[in-house]
Amino acid sequence: MTARNSENPDTGPHFKKVLIANRGEIALRVLEALHSLDIPSVAIYHYVDRKSPVVQMADEAVEIVGESPSGAHLDIKQIIAICEQLGVDAVHPCYGFLSENAGFARALEDKGITFIGPSPEVIELMGDKITSREFVASQKVPVPPSITLSAGDPGFMQSVIDLGFPLVVKASAGGGGKGMSIVNSKEELESTLRVASSEAEKYFGDDRVYIERYFPSARHIEVQVLGDGQQVIHLGERECSIQRRFQKIVEESPSPAFSEEQAGEKGVKQRESICQAAVAIASAAHYTSAGTVEFLYTPEGEYFFLEMNTRIQVEHPVTEMVYDVDLVKEQIRIAAGHPMSLTQEAVTPVGHAIECRLCAEDAFNGFMPATGKVLLLKSPSGEGVRFDSGLYQGQEITTAFDPMLAKLVVHAGSRADAIGRMVQALRELVLLGIDTNNEYLTRILEHSAFASGEFDTAFVERYADDLVTRHPDKGLLDALLIAGMLSDRNIQRLEEATPQPYDAIGYWRN
Amino acid sequence: MQPKYRLADRQYVVSPLRRTPNRIIEISDSQSRNRRVSADIRWFDHVHGELSINGVVRQFYAVQDDQTIHLHMDGKVWQLEAVDAFSDAAGVSGQAQSGQVKAPMPGVVLEITVREGDLVEEGQVLMLIESMKLQMEVKAGRAGVVQSLGVESAGASFDKGAVLANIQSAERQEPANREAVS
């Protein structure tokens, strides 16, 4: 099977055996790519995940242990020992966990095992937000105005005032929306710096923080890049402004910010400019494998570098659907020393794709994480519908892992059609036994501000009053009550026990 | 037998009156509004059915977990809680007259939202308890003052019949209280 945009068919050896160092939907996604390349696979899993699909379907599966399920997935020594025992010659880290851990990449390299991703040096460069900023600035790509002085330096306070409020304090080793605090005034600054620093130490093992101008009303636009050592190409942008708690919940490609309606003729130029900036950064870093460069895009049409993620991203499917490519397969090819199967001229976007992240939470009540069990799961299907999930019936959903359960991705010829397709798919998805943000996502997709494409990262807050649950009308209410009662096993048992003739004489009334 | 269910903070009685030749179900809500509905149900399998009411056909999925019936209908999910005889008949709210709020069965306190001496309104939530895997709000049956609390804090367990709180009605206060207030 050759993707529409690839020039060369998949030939040549890749790896003897690849270990998937992750879990859930992304582990299953990577397994699919390995299957399609006929590469033997190894899944690692914590006891709580023993029944998950990736464990059932991988060629081999090994249990990992740790103080917590997440802890087990971060145990470098244990994972490498498993690789050595099983003759694994490559590891795919997916996203999260050890995917951006340069120490892990190096430790694998030392054992002659390939880390499917960029080099440890590039991971370190881009993983440190201060050094990555400096590197990008040296490439003449705009970065947000910031302060590089320390709190104790003279002139610090003046720098802060010159920068202007609101500000954001960011952890240097943070990322993915974590380790950020907004500061609205001089009075808040001192305590915020202190708290941010100690939290950074606690969560990222690095207490360094820096201060940037905060843009309360901007768009988050990122560019997918791919490098193989010979060339670096881009696969367009993704719009990721729909966020809650700095975490993305709806993503799409292409971004409506560059559409003709919003940007007129300039739109095409803006898109080209931001994509080329991403390629310039990745090229200068000699980037190999898949990566994403994230930008802030202001209403005035300016963009600033935010960070670079040196891994496959959660929202990669929207790019895959628009460009008809398999990014994970490309990662594996490139890691095995093959050139990518794409060229910049040949990759052409078609249509529009949207992704919704299904999360275990009570979205209408402060997004409180929810726990429960997957009692029934029926995934939506059909043309242009993709459901990336590692869910299985009977699965216990606990707070052990990230609340994201699955990704629902749709593709259609136009943005309007994609929105319609997504709303239908969200309604078709049946997931019983755990609170999810399904209805909340539907509210977002149905909102006029989403439909118009004119929104920014403040969307969720700005329209909070509109993003509320809907109460059933009387007809639906009766239907719910009756369906519920007739589904009640206690009622069903009594019905079965009641002889027929008595049905008609009001036997039930007390 | 009157099956009771709670849906989004409202309680309903959903009584099957007749099954053949067609189903008639009577629904009444807390305001004692009754209506009789003629319905037809078809099952595709044990979780997937189709309900027909007055010509409107709706497909649904349903799974039961203990006291909760999880439903998927009209593009979203809903939860119906079966209200069983214990939690309703003994009625944490059923002791309105006595001022003593007693536990209908053994359980544990999750959260206490009032303090001794607080003025409370009828229906105000006094505490959140968990009893037989069901979380319940314990409400004041009448307006008054929280004279005493029978449990100390979250995590405290209690037996069936234990006095959880004592509400003294605002009109009739113990002399000691009146002194304290003035």
XYZ file of C-alpha atoms in Angstrom:
692
model
C 0.000 0.000 0.000
C 1.532 3.277 -1.086
C 0.271 6.612 0.179
C -0.830 9.019 -2.542
C 2.051 11.386 -1.970
C 4.947 8.973 -1.702
C 7.290 8.477 -4.634
C 9.037 5.307 -3.625
C 7.334 2.117 -2.571
C 8.337 0.650 0.776
C 11.274 -1.609 0.032
C 14.388 -2.691 1.814
C 14.888 -3.913 5.347
C 13.954 -1.798 8.293
C 14.426 -3.398 11.692
C 14.506 -6.931 13.120
C 12.276 -6.061 16.038
C 10.803 -2.791 17.333
C 9.713 -2.171 20.911
C 6.846 0.288 21.464
C 7.713 2.244 24.604
C 4.217 3.520 25.350
C 0.584 2.576 25.868
C -2.965 3.390 24.839
C -4.020 4.722 21.480
C -0.592 5.792 20.244
C 0.999 2.429 21.003
C -1.711 0.778 18.922
C -1.200 3.334 16.147
C 2.526 2.606 16.015
C 1.799 -1.124 16.055
C -0.336 -0.677 12.937
C 2.577 0.971 11.148
C 4.888 -1.860 12.183
C 2.384 -4.422 10.931
C 2.111 -2.690 7.575
C 5.911 -2.816 7.262
C 6.032 -6.452 8.403
C 8.271 -5.589 11.336
C 8.031 -7.807 14.456
C 6.755 -5.860 17.449
C 7.165 -5.865 21.213
C 4.676 -4.182 23.527
C 5.498 -3.276 27.117
C 2.689 -2.867 29.602
C 1.941 -2.285 33.224
C -0.318 -4.841 34.933
C -3.333 -2.508 34.752
C -3.012 -2.474 30.944
C -2.637 -6.240 30.521
C -5.919 -6.550 28.601
C -5.359 -3.617 26.254
C -5.478 -4.159 22.479
C -1.793 -3.392 21.830
C -0.785 -6.099 24.301
C -3.133 -8.580 22.673
C -1.970 -7.793 19.149
C 1.801 -7.263 19.397
C 4.023 -10.195 18.479
C 5.517 -10.178 21.953
C 4.476 -8.428 25.144
C 6.432 -7.927 28.335
C 5.108 -6.692 31.670
C 6.924 -3.780 33.275
C 6.787 -2.930 36.956
C 7.120 0.278 38.898
C 5.852 2.290 41.854
C 3.068 3.503 39.614
C 1.925 2.601 36.106
C 3.412 5.854 34.808
C 6.593 5.239 36.766
C 7.025 1.872 35.047
C 6.916 3.571 31.642
C 9.671 5.953 32.706
C 12.054 3.229 33.896
C 14.859 3.464 31.349
C 16.940 0.630 32.827
C 14.047 -1.807 32.799
C 13.074 -0.994 29.218
C 16.626 -1.335 27.936
C 17.045 -4.650 29.751
C 13.920 -5.917 27.972
C 15.317 -4.725 24.633
C 18.562 -6.619 25.221
C 16.767 -9.769 26.349
C 14.542 -9.864 23.273
C 16.999 -8.741 20.621
C 15.164 -5.482 19.961
C 17.077 -3.218 17.557
C 14.816 -0.155 17.618
C 12.442 1.597 19.997
C 9.545 3.892 19.107
C 8.859 6.211 22.084
C 5.585 7.715 20.666
C 4.691 10.902 22.630
C 4.916 11.709 26.336
C 6.867 9.384 28.676
C 10.450 9.057 27.347
C 9.859 10.443 23.859
C 11.800 13.643 24.569
C 14.278 12.207 27.039
C 17.777 12.666 25.595
C 19.184 10.384 28.288
C 16.976 7.557 27.057
C 17.976 8.175 23.437
C 21.660 8.116 24.427
C 21.329 5.017 26.573
C 19.768 3.193 23.620
C 22.487 4.450 21.290
C 25.133 3.133 23.664
C 23.588 -0.319 23.346
C 23.410 -0.118 19.574
C 19.610 0.210 19.628
C 18.012 2.808 17.345
C 15.834 5.474 18.944
C 13.095 6.279 16.406
C 13.298 10.044 16.612
C 15.914 12.779 16.256
C 19.396 12.732 17.782
C 19.930 13.224 21.545
C 21.633 16.558 20.835
C 18.602 17.900 18.971
C 16.290 16.612 21.697
C 18.330 18.515 24.265
C 18.517 21.658 22.169
C 14.761 21.833 21.659
C 13.849 20.412 25.046
C 15.379 23.367 26.845
C 13.089 26.290 26.136
C 15.762 28.862 26.829
C 18.385 27.377 24.503
C 15.814 26.600 21.820
C 14.637 30.236 21.890
C 18.199 31.459 21.454
C 18.837 28.988 18.646
C 15.692 29.971 16.777
C 16.417 33.680 17.244
C 19.868 33.101 15.748
C 18.077 31.737 12.663
C 16.279 35.062 12.359
C 12.910 33.543 13.155
C 10.872 35.777 15.470
C 10.610 34.763 19.149
C 8.320 36.357 21.748
C 9.862 39.320 23.541
C 11.316 38.030 26.792
C 13.556 38.697 29.712
C 16.777 36.823 30.120
C 17.947 38.466 33.336
C 17.575 36.752 36.704
C 15.387 38.119 39.447
C 18.437 39.248 41.419
C 20.050 41.209 38.588
C 19.925 44.993 38.626
C 17.653 46.338 35.917
C 15.453 43.220 36.192
C 12.396 45.101 37.410
C 12.822 47.729 34.734
C 13.040 45.002 32.082
C 9.815 43.554 33.389
C 8.062 46.912 33.203
C 9.428 47.503 29.704
C 8.172 44.121 28.592
C 4.706 44.980 29.778
C 1.964 42.982 31.454
C 0.459 40.449 31.217
C 3.489 38.185 31.310
C 3.913 34.452 31.393
C 6.490 32.683 33.537
C 7.586 29.477 31.867
C 9.624 26.561 33.118
C 12.651 26.034 30.917
C 12.211 22.268 31.033
C 8.450 22.443 30.685
C 6.377 22.026 27.570
C 3.102 20.651 26.268
C 1.205 23.368 28.085
C 2.635 22.497 31.476
C 4.750 24.721 33.702
C 3.200 28.069 32.758
C 1.877 30.822 35.029
C 0.343 34.119 33.977
C 1.362 37.290 35.832
C -0.906 40.295 35.561
C 0.884 42.824 37.726
C 4.182 43.723 39.390
C 2.778 42.678 42.769
C 2.127 39.107 41.592
C 5.539 38.705 40.008
C 7.734 37.840 42.966
C 5.532 35.122 44.394
C 4.748 33.681 40.954
C 8.452 33.391 40.158
C 9.051 31.584 43.414
C 6.164 29.133 42.992
C 6.950 28.550 39.300
C 10.545 27.811 40.095
C 9.816 25.306 42.829
C 7.126 23.609 40.740
C 9.551 23.398 37.823
C 12.050 21.702 40.094
C 9.364 19.302 41.312
C 7.856 18.339 37.958
C 10.729 18.732 35.540
C 13.807 18.468 37.746
C 15.014 21.867 36.605
C 14.144 25.056 38.465
C 15.059 27.500 35.668
C 12.251 29.763 34.534
C 12.069 32.641 32.091
C 9.586 35.378 31.383
C 7.837 36.142 28.118
C 5.260 38.628 26.963
C 1.896 36.958 27.183
C -0.487 37.296 24.277
C -3.959 36.740 25.697
C -5.525 36.779 22.291
C -3.509 34.826 19.793
C -3.745 31.648 17.783
C -1.659 28.594 18.323
C -0.481 27.394 14.916
C 2.050 24.630 14.465
C 3.848 23.182 11.453
C 4.598 19.509 10.837
C 8.137 18.884 9.601
C 9.916 15.755 8.480
C 13.674 15.333 8.021
C 15.793 12.412 6.856
C 19.320 13.794 6.937
C 19.179 14.832 3.269
C 16.220 17.146 3.254
C 13.654 18.711 5.520
C 10.105 19.209 4.280
C 6.956 20.592 5.831
C 3.477 19.082 5.717
C 1.494 22.185 6.335
C 0.139 23.726 9.468
C -2.303 22.699 12.172
C -4.593 25.069 14.033
C -4.598 24.216 17.753
C -6.190 27.201 19.470
C -9.141 25.389 21.030
C -7.615 24.592 24.427
C -8.618 24.168 28.023
C -6.013 24.508 30.784
C -3.408 25.147 28.073
C -4.107 21.702 26.621
C -5.427 21.236 23.103
C -8.806 19.599 22.692
C -9.682 20.376 19.059
C -7.159 20.612 16.236
C -7.528 21.028 12.484
C -5.669 21.395 9.244
C -5.399 23.699 7.384
C -5.832 26.683 9.691
C -8.829 28.884 8.914
C -6.587 31.856 9.809
C -4.945 31.576 6.383
C -8.165 31.063 4.450
C -9.291 33.504 1.839
C -12.228 34.590 3.978
C -9.978 35.586 6.832
C -6.720 36.615 5.250
C -7.617 37.329 1.632
C -4.707 37.092 -0.769
C -2.217 37.446 2.052
C -3.323 34.107 3.500
C -1.324 32.010 1.071
C 1.807 34.078 1.719
C 1.371 33.913 5.483
C 1.046 30.159 5.416
C 4.085 29.791 3.185
C 6.079 32.100 5.409
C 5.318 30.267 8.646
C 5.918 26.846 7.060
C 9.250 27.978 5.630
C 10.252 29.347 9.033
C 9.615 25.892 10.500
C 11.680 24.241 7.763
C 14.494 26.745 8.333
C 14.599 25.922 12.040
C 14.507 22.173 11.485
C 17.119 22.345 8.745
C 19.482 24.442 10.841
C 19.155 21.871 13.602
C 19.822 19.037 11.101
C 16.533 17.575 12.178
C 15.723 13.958 11.390
C 12.401 12.145 11.921
C 9.050 13.826 12.486
C 8.769 17.018 14.493
C 6.495 19.971 15.057
C 7.329 23.646 15.363
C 4.766 25.595 17.388
C 4.054 29.287 16.823
C 1.949 32.010 18.311
C 0.046 33.888 15.603
C -1.280 37.340 16.502
C -4.348 39.141 15.134
C -1.914 41.505 13.420
C -0.554 38.599 11.420
C 2.763 38.335 13.257
C 4.105 34.986 14.372
C 6.528 34.046 17.131
C 8.279 30.751 17.861
C 6.919 28.992 20.943
C 8.610 25.603 21.063
C 9.604 22.626 18.963
C 8.364 19.136 19.784
C 10.875 16.525 18.724
C 8.411 13.633 18.492
C 5.245 12.477 16.770
C 2.366 14.536 18.189
C -1.047 13.583 19.456
C -2.740 15.503 16.636
C -0.639 14.061 13.795
C -3.719 12.346 12.228
C -5.154 15.609 10.879
C -2.002 16.088 8.822
C -2.055 12.463 7.720
C -5.621 12.749 6.474
C -5.095 16.023 4.598
C -1.819 14.952 2.983
C -2.621 11.230 2.734
C 0.676 10.232 4.350
C 1.680 7.849 7.108
C 4.016 9.829 9.351
C 4.847 6.943 11.668
C 5.902 4.785 8.725
C 8.105 7.638 7.541
C 9.673 7.829 11.013
C 10.486 4.133 10.896
C 11.903 4.350 7.342
C 14.070 7.318 8.235
C 15.312 5.733 11.457
C 16.345 2.669 9.450
C 18.493 4.867 7.218
C 16.128 5.167 4.266
C 15.213 8.491 2.709
C 11.652 9.663 3.299
C 9.218 8.559 0.627
C 8.000 12.132 0.051
C 9.193 15.321 -1.611
C 8.057 18.866 -0.911
C 6.724 19.278 -4.442
C 4.729 16.079 -4.315
C 3.015 16.587 -0.945
C -0.251 18.377 -1.638
C -3.065 18.996 0.807
C -6.600 17.963 -0.075
C -9.684 18.939 1.866
C -9.947 19.604 5.579
C -9.445 17.497 8.712
C -10.515 18.047 12.323
C -9.584 16.117 15.443
C -11.397 16.039 18.778
C -9.716 14.652 21.880
C -12.105 12.550 23.904
C -11.208 12.934 27.590
C -12.430 11.299 30.796
C -13.734 14.380 32.539
C -16.821 16.275 33.598
C -16.362 19.025 31.063
C -19.379 21.009 32.243
C -18.010 21.121 35.787
C -14.551 22.581 35.606
C -13.205 19.666 33.547
C -12.829 17.548 36.694
C -11.110 14.260 35.772
C -13.528 11.354 35.846
C -13.043 7.701 36.671
C -15.178 4.738 35.695
C -15.272 1.731 33.447
C -15.835 1.220 29.738
C -19.132 -0.656 29.911
C -19.972 -0.319 26.227
C -17.976 1.004 23.290
C -19.191 1.449 19.730
C -16.789 3.508 17.643
C -18.098 5.708 14.834
C -17.138 4.674 11.329
C -17.682 5.554 7.719
C -16.046 7.545 5.009
C -13.614 10.129 6.285
C -13.907 9.009 9.912
C -10.920 7.789 11.919
C -11.066 6.756 15.559
C -7.647 6.303 17.207
C -8.227 4.569 20.488
C -6.757 1.923 22.743
C -10.039 1.528 24.599
C -11.554 -1.856 25.237
C -14.764 -2.978 26.871
C -14.303 -3.664 30.551
C -11.390 -1.228 30.821
C -11.060 0.514 34.172
C -10.450 4.228 33.741
C -8.486 5.545 36.701
C -6.385 8.602 37.417
C -3.218 6.550 36.800
C -2.843 7.939 33.302
C -3.679 10.999 31.232
C -7.431 11.670 30.932
C -7.306 11.525 27.114
C -9.132 8.365 26.078
C -9.199 8.522 22.302
C -9.043 10.767 19.257
C -11.860 11.199 16.797
C -10.595 12.531 13.469
C -12.618 13.348 10.365
C -11.741 14.443 6.861
C -13.959 16.010 4.217
C -13.755 18.133 1.117
C -14.405 21.411 2.905
C -14.194 22.781 6.433
C -17.953 23.063 6.704
C -18.371 19.443 5.645
C -15.676 18.356 8.096
C -17.515 20.107 10.928
C -20.768 18.384 9.973
C -19.026 15.042 9.737
C -17.419 15.511 13.162
C -20.693 16.434 14.860
C -22.309 13.349 13.394
C -19.413 11.126 14.462
C -19.461 12.532 17.994
C -23.159 11.723 18.197
C -22.641 8.236 16.823
C -19.856 7.366 19.249
C -21.202 5.249 22.089
C -19.069 5.178 25.212
C -20.975 4.210 28.339
C -19.670 3.957 31.884
C -17.454 7.019 32.138
C -18.065 10.751 31.930
C -16.458 12.232 28.849
C -16.294 15.637 27.174
C -18.210 14.315 24.160
C -21.165 16.686 24.464
C -18.827 19.565 25.296
C -16.895 18.928 22.084
C -20.178 18.910 20.190
C -21.006 22.337 21.641
C -17.656 23.657 20.407
C -18.121 22.266 16.914
C -21.662 23.670 16.715
C -20.629 27.120 17.922
C -20.856 29.943 15.413
C -17.414 31.256 16.370
C -15.914 27.882 15.548
C -17.828 27.692 12.287
C -16.594 31.128 11.252
C -13.021 30.103 11.997
C -12.488 33.355 13.855
C -11.219 32.284 17.236
C -8.072 32.193 19.333
C -6.773 30.491 22.475
C -9.338 32.327 24.612
C -12.240 30.545 22.856
C -13.121 28.161 25.685
C -13.206 30.933 28.286
C -14.858 33.524 26.095
C -17.784 31.296 25.174
C -18.059 29.404 28.458
C -21.690 30.502 28.814
C -22.545 28.884 25.480
C -20.637 25.672 26.062
C -23.189 24.174 28.406
C -25.142 20.952 28.553
C -28.576 20.741 26.968
C -31.575 19.464 28.825
C -33.924 17.021 27.129
C -37.296 18.188 25.865
C -40.367 16.408 27.156
C -40.502 13.837 24.369
C -36.869 12.879 24.844
C -37.258 12.877 28.616
C -40.107 10.363 28.455
C -38.130 8.243 26.027
C -35.124 8.239 28.361
C -37.185 7.286 31.386
C -39.000 4.511 29.562
C -35.869 3.147 27.903
C -34.157 3.220 31.289
C -36.960 1.450 33.076
C -37.312 -1.212 30.399
C -33.542 -1.768 30.443
C -33.546 -2.175 34.211
C -32.729 -5.815 34.874
C -34.815 -5.780 38.022
C -37.864 -4.789 35.976
C -37.005 -7.268 33.246
C -36.766 -10.090 35.782
C -40.148 -9.198 37.234
C -41.672 -8.984 33.773
C -40.393 -12.422 32.929
C -41.794 -13.801 36.153
C -45.219 -12.264 35.606
C -47.631 -14.560 33.814
C -49.200 -13.042 30.721
C -52.869 -12.727 31.754
C -51.981 -10.549 34.704
C -50.283 -7.995 32.486
C -53.537 -6.402 31.553
C -55.158 -6.091 34.929
C -52.887 -3.497 36.483
C -50.951 -6.066 38.475
C -48.142 -3.571 38.880
C -50.081 -0.839 40.630
C -49.715 -0.726 44.379
C -44.073 -1.640 42.947
C -43.268 1.778 41.642
C -39.920 2.006 39.900
C -38.297 5.315 40.731
C -35.442 6.907 38.841
C -33.381 10.032 39.211
C -32.280 11.855 36.069
C -30.310 15.099 36.353
C -31.381 15.889 39.931
C -35.074 15.181 39.371
C -36.907 12.120 40.486
C -39.583 10.300 38.507
C -41.828 7.301 39.024
C -41.962 5.216 35.860
C -44.610 2.520 36.274
C -45.300 -0.122 33.673
C -49.097 -0.412 33.705
C -49.659 -2.808 30.909
C -47.585 -4.900 28.571
C -50.044 -6.480 26.160
C -51.544 -5.876 23.708
C -49.384 -2.759 23.887
C -47.263 -1.137 26.537
C -48.655 1.631 28.653
C -46.348 3.368 31.064
C -47.258 5.997 33.599
C -44.717 8.677 34.398
C -45.044 11.023 37.329
C -42.597 13.592 38.603
C -42.033 15.250 41.960
C -44.742 17.825 41.235
C -47.183 14.903 40.913
C -47.728 15.570 37.239
C -48.829 12.279 35.719
C -48.920 11.201 32.135
C -49.577 7.909 30.433
C -47.434 7.010 27.490
C -47.967 4.315 24.925
C -44.623 2.829 23.870
C -43.237 0.001 21.783
C -39.829 -1.505 22.255
C -37.756 -3.686 19.975
C -34.462 -5.221 21.065
C -31.604 -5.854 18.592
C -29.431 -7.371 21.288
C -29.153 -7.094 25.058
C -27.728 -3.552 24.924
C -29.241 -2.077 21.779
C -32.916 -1.290 21.384
C -35.399 0.860 19.524
C -38.173 2.720 21.289
C -41.266 4.005 19.551
C -43.427 6.614 21.290
C -46.261 8.343 19.438
C -44.655 7.514 16.142
C -41.248 8.917 17.130
C -38.643 6.190 16.836
C -35.417 6.457 18.803
C -32.574 3.995 18.892
C -30.680 3.648 22.130
C -27.957 1.707 23.895
C -28.271 0.826 27.564
C -25.969 -0.770 30.108
C -26.685 -1.241 33.786
C -24.043 -1.009 36.455
C -25.393 -1.589 39.939
C -27.975 1.165 40.502
C -27.059 3.189 37.437
C -28.487 2.724 33.981
C -26.204 4.289 31.377
C -28.003 5.293 28.216
C -26.949 6.575 24.836
C -29.816 8.257 23.032
C -30.145 11.154 20.645
C -26.408 11.568 20.267
C -25.379 11.796 23.882
C -25.098 9.813 27.090
C -27.341 9.986 30.152
C -27.428 8.365 33.538
C -30.519 7.147 35.334
C -30.128 6.252 38.985
C -32.561 3.679 40.252
C -33.867 5.004 43.539
C -34.444 1.970 45.675
C -36.839 1.514 48.536
C -34.184 2.080 51.231
C -32.853 5.427 50.228
C -36.302 6.745 49.501
C -38.766 5.237 51.963
C -36.670 5.664 55.057
C -36.048 8.970 53.408
C -33.207 11.047 54.573
C -35.576 13.898 53.877
C -38.491 11.981 55.399
C -37.791 12.981 58.938
C -38.794 16.538 58.265
C -40.903 16.856 61.357
C -38.637 15.572 64.077
C -35.636 17.758 63.397
C -33.415 14.707 63.756
C -31.736 13.583 60.583
C -31.043 9.852 60.820
C -28.972 7.602 58.587
C -31.174 5.125 56.697
C -28.324 2.641 56.507
C -24.665 2.400 57.460
C -22.228 4.525 55.551
C -19.464 7.057 55.599
C -19.339 10.836 55.569
C -17.795 12.361 52.443
C -18.155 16.025 53.250
C -19.874 18.174 55.894
C -21.026 21.498 54.533
C -22.430 23.149 57.668
C -21.267 23.852 61.187
C -23.045 23.774 64.508
C -24.905 27.027 64.955
C -25.433 27.610 61.233
C -28.809 28.835 60.080
C -30.125 26.542 57.373
C -33.025 26.630 54.953
C -35.380 23.782 54.184
C -33.745 21.539 51.646
C -30.264 22.897 52.266
C -27.523 20.316 51.947
C -25.978 19.479 55.321
C -23.544 16.816 54.241
C -22.616 14.376 51.539
C -22.590 10.701 52.533
C -21.881 7.450 50.807
C -24.020 4.447 51.571
C -23.938 1.168 49.646
C -21.937 2.684 46.806
C -24.510 5.435 46.407
C -23.617 9.044 47.141
C -26.406 11.025 48.745
C -26.985 14.544 49.868
C -28.335 14.837 53.399
C -30.696 17.757 53.462
C -32.402 19.733 56.181
C -36.048 18.718 56.301
C -36.978 22.150 57.540
C -35.469 25.548 58.143
C -33.709 26.094 61.442
C -30.429 26.086 63.238
C -27.955 23.223 63.220
C -28.106 22.415 66.898
C -25.641 19.559 66.725
C -23.874 17.314 64.258
C -23.720 13.591 64.977
C -20.571 13.018 62.975
C -17.259 14.775 63.325
C -15.752 15.043 59.862
C -15.265 13.532 56.452
C -14.276 9.889 56.738
C -16.404 9.245 59.840
C -18.568 6.168 59.551
C -22.009 5.695 61.030
C -24.555 2.946 61.620
C -28.097 2.677 60.446
C -30.310 4.926 62.522
C -27.446 7.133 63.697
C -28.403 10.751 64.173
C -26.403 12.680 61.578
C -27.687 16.119 62.515
C -30.192 17.840 64.726
C -32.037 20.821 63.319
C -33.943 22.992 65.696
C -36.730 24.856 63.968
C -36.322 28.589 63.916
C -39.638 29.167 65.708
C -38.895 26.987 68.679
C -35.414 27.296 70.043
C -33.934 25.913 73.232
C -33.535 28.618 75.872
C -29.787 28.058 75.907
C -29.573 28.908 72.179
C -31.615 31.998 72.521
C -29.233 33.265 75.152
C -26.248 32.546 72.955
C -27.810 34.326 69.989
C -28.658 37.507 71.913
